[in-house]
Short mmCIF file of C-alpha atoms in Angstrom, two decimals:
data_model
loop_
_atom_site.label_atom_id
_atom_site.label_comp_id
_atom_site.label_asym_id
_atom_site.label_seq_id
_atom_site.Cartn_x
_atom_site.Cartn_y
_atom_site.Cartn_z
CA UNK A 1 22.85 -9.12 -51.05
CA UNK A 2 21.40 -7.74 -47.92
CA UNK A 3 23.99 -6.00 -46.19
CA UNK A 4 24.69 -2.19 -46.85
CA UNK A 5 28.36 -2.82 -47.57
CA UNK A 6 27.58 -5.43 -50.11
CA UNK A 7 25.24 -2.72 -52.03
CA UNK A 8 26.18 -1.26 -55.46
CA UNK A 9 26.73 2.26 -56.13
CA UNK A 10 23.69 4.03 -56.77
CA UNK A 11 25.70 4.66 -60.43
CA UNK A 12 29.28 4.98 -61.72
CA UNK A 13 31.13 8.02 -60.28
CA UNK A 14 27.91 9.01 -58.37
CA UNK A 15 28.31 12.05 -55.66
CA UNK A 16 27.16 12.64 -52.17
CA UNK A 17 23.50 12.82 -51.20
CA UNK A 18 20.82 10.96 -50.98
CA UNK A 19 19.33 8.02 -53.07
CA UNK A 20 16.58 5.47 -53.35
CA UNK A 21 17.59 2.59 -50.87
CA UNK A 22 19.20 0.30 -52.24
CA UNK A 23 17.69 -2.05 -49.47
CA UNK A 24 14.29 -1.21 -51.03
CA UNK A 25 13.07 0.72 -47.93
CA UNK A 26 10.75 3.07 -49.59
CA UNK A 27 13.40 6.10 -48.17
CA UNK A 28 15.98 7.95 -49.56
CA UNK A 29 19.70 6.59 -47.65
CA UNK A 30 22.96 8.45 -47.52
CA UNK A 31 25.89 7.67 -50.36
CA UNK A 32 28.72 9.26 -49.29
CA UNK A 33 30.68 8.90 -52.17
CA UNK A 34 32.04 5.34 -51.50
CA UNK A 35 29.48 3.57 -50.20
CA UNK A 36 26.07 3.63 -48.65
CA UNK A 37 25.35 4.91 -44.81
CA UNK A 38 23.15 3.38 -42.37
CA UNK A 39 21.64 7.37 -42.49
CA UNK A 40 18.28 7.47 -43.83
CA UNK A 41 15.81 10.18 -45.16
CA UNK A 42 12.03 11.05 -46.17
CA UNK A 43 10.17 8.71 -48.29
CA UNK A 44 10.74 8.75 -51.75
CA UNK A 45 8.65 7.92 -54.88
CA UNK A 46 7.58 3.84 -55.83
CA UNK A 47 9.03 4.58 -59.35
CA UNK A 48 12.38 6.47 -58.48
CA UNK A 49 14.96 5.95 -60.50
CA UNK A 50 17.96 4.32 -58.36
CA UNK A 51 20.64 5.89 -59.68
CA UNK A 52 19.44 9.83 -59.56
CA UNK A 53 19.32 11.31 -56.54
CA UNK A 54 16.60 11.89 -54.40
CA UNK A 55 15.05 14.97 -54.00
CA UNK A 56 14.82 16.28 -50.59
CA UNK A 57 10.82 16.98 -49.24
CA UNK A 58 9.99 20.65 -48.41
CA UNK A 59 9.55 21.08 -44.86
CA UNK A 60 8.48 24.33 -42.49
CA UNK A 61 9.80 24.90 -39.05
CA UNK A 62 6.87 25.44 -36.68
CA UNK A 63 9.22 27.74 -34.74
CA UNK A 64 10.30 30.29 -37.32
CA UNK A 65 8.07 29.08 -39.94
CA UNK A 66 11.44 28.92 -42.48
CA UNK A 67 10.69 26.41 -45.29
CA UNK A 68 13.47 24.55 -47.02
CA UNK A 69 14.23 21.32 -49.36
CA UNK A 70 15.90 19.07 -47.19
CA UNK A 71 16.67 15.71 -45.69
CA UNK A 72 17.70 17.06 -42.28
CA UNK A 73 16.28 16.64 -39.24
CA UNK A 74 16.70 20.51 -38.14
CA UNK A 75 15.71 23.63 -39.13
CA UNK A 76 18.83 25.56 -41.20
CA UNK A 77 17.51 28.89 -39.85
CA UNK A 78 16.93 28.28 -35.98
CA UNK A 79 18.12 24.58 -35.49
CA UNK A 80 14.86 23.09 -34.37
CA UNK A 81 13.95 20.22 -35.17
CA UNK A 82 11.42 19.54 -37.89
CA UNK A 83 10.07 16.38 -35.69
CA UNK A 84 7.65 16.14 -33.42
CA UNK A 85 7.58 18.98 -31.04
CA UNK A 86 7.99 18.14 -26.91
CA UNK A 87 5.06 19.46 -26.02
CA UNK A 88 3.11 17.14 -28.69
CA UNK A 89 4.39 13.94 -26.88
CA UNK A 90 3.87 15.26 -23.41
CA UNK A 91 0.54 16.45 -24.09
CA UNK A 92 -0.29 12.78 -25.66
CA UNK A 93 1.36 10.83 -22.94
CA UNK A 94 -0.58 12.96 -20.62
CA UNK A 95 -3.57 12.34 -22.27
CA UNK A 96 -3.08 8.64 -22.32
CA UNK A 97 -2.77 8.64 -18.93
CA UNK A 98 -5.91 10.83 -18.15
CA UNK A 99 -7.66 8.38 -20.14
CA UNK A 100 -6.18 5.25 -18.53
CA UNK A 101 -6.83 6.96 -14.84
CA UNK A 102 -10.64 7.36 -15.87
CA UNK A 103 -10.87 4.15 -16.97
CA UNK A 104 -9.63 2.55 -14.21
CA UNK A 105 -11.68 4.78 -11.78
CA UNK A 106 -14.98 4.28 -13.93
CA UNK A 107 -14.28 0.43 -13.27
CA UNK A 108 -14.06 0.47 -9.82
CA UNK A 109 -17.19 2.57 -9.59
CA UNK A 110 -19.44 -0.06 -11.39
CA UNK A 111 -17.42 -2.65 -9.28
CA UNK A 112 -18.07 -0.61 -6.23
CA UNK A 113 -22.16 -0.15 -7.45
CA UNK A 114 -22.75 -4.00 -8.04
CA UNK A 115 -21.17 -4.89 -4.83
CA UNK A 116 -23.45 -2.33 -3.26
CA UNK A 117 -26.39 -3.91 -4.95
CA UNK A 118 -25.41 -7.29 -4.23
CA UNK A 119 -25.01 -6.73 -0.16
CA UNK A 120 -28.55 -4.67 -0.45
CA UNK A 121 -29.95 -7.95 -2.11
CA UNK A 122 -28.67 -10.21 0.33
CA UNK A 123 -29.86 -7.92 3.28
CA UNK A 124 -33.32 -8.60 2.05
CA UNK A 125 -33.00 -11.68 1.99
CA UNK A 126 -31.12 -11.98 5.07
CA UNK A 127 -32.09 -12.83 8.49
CA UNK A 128 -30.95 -12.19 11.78
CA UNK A 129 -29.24 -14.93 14.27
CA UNK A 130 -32.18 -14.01 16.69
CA UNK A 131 -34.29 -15.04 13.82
CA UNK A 132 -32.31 -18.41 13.19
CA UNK A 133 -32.34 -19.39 17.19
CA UNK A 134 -36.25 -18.41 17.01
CA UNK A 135 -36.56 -21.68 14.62
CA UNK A 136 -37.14 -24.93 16.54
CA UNK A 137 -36.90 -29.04 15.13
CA UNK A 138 -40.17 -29.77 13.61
CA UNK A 139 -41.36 -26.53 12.63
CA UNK A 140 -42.73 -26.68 9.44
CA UNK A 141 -41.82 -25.49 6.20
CA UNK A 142 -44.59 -23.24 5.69
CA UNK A 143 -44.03 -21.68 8.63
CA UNK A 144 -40.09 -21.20 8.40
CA UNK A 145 -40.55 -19.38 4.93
CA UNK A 146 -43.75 -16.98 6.52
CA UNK A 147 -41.77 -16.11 8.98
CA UNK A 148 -38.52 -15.61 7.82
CA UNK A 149 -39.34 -15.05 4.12
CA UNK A 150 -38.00 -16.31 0.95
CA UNK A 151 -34.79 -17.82 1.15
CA UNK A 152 -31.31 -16.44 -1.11
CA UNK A 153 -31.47 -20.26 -2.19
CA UNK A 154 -32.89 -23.93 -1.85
CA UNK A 155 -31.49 -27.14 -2.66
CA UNK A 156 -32.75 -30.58 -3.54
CA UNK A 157 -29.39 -32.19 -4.49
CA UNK A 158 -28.00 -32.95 -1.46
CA UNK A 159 -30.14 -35.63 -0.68
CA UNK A 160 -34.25 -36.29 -2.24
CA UNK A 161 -35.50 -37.02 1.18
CA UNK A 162 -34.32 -33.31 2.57
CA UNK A 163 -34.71 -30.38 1.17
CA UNK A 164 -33.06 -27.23 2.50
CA UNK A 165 -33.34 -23.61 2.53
CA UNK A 166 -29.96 -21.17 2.90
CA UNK A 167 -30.40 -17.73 4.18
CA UNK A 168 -27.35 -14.92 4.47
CA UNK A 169 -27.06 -13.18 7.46
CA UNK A 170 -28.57 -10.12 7.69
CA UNK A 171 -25.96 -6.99 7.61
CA UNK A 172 -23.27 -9.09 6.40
CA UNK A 173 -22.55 -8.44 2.65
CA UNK A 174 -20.67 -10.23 0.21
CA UNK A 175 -17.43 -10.32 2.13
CA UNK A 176 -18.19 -11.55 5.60
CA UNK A 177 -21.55 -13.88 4.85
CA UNK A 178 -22.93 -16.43 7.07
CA UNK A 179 -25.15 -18.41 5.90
CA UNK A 180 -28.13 -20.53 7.70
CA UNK A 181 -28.84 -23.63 6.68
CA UNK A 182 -32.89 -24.76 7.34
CA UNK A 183 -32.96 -28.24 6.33
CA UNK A 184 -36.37 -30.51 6.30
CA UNK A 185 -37.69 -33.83 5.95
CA UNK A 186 -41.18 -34.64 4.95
CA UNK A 187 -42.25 -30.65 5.25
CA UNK A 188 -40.73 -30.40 8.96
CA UNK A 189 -37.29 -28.96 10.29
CA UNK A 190 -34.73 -31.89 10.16
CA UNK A 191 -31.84 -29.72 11.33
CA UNK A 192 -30.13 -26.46 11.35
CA UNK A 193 -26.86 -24.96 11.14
CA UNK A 194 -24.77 -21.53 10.76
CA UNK A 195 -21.62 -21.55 8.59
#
């Protein structure tokens, strides 16, 4: 038995009104006198008895401050409603947003800051493409890396006879980076390229 319409009476000859749910919702639901509503109330008690009706919680209208025992969803006295008010959801959606809009923005700032770190890491480390045509074959290691500094990064891998040194270009950044590639055999420059 899980449909309403299959329900039993709350008890024999019972009257309108509200009763523990027979559905065992925790909530008080609607008989009308023949059978049970799809209309539900306020919570009632674990331990209600299912065939007495429910009594209805005491509520107070925020608007004229009336308080009454009932299941409805208004206010007897003015008609408001007893729910929450549209300024409550407003200011909570607004909020939400707020908070949303600030997060968003305080992500792109640190985005925006490490970015700007980055490019002012890789301009020291950069050189210009004066600097790379400066650099001849067979000038040596030594003097590649006093001249032009330590390079953003060195490899090995490519091949054990070379090893190579990669510089960005200076003024560059993250986005549009060139890199220099100083590569050299047995401590002298083997070849060079931009890419």
């Amino acid at each position: 038995m899980s449909s309403l319409s299959e329900q039993p009476p709350p008890r024999k000859g019972a009257k309108p009104g509200y009763y523990p749910d027979p559905l065992g919702s925790g909530r008080a639901r609607w008989w009308d006198g023949a059978e049970w509503t799809p209309r539900v109330g306020g919570i009632v008690a674990p331990d209600a008895a299912p065939g007495k009706p429910a009594p209805p919680p005491r509520k107070r209208c925020r608007r004229c401050g009336a308080e009454a025992e009932t299941f409805e969803n208004s206010c007897p006295h003015c008609g408001r409603s007893y729910g929450t008010s549209t300024g409550t959801v407003v200011a909570i959606v607004a909020g939400a947003c707020v908070a949303a809009i600030l997060l968003l923005g305080g992500c792109a700032v640190l985005i925006g800051l490490a970015v700007e770190e980055a490019d002012e890491e890789l301009d020291e480390l950069g050189i210009t493409p004066r600097q790379y045509r400066s650099i001849g074959p067979g000038t040596s290691e030594r003097k590649v890396r006093d001249e032009l500094g330590e390079p953003a990064f060195e490899d090995t891998l490519t091949s054990p006879a070379l090893e190579c040194l990669y510089y960005p270009e200076k003024g560059e950044g993250l986005l549009g980076i060139e890199n220099y590639e100083f590569c050299f055999r047995n401590g002298r420059l083997y070849s060079k390229q931009a890419d």
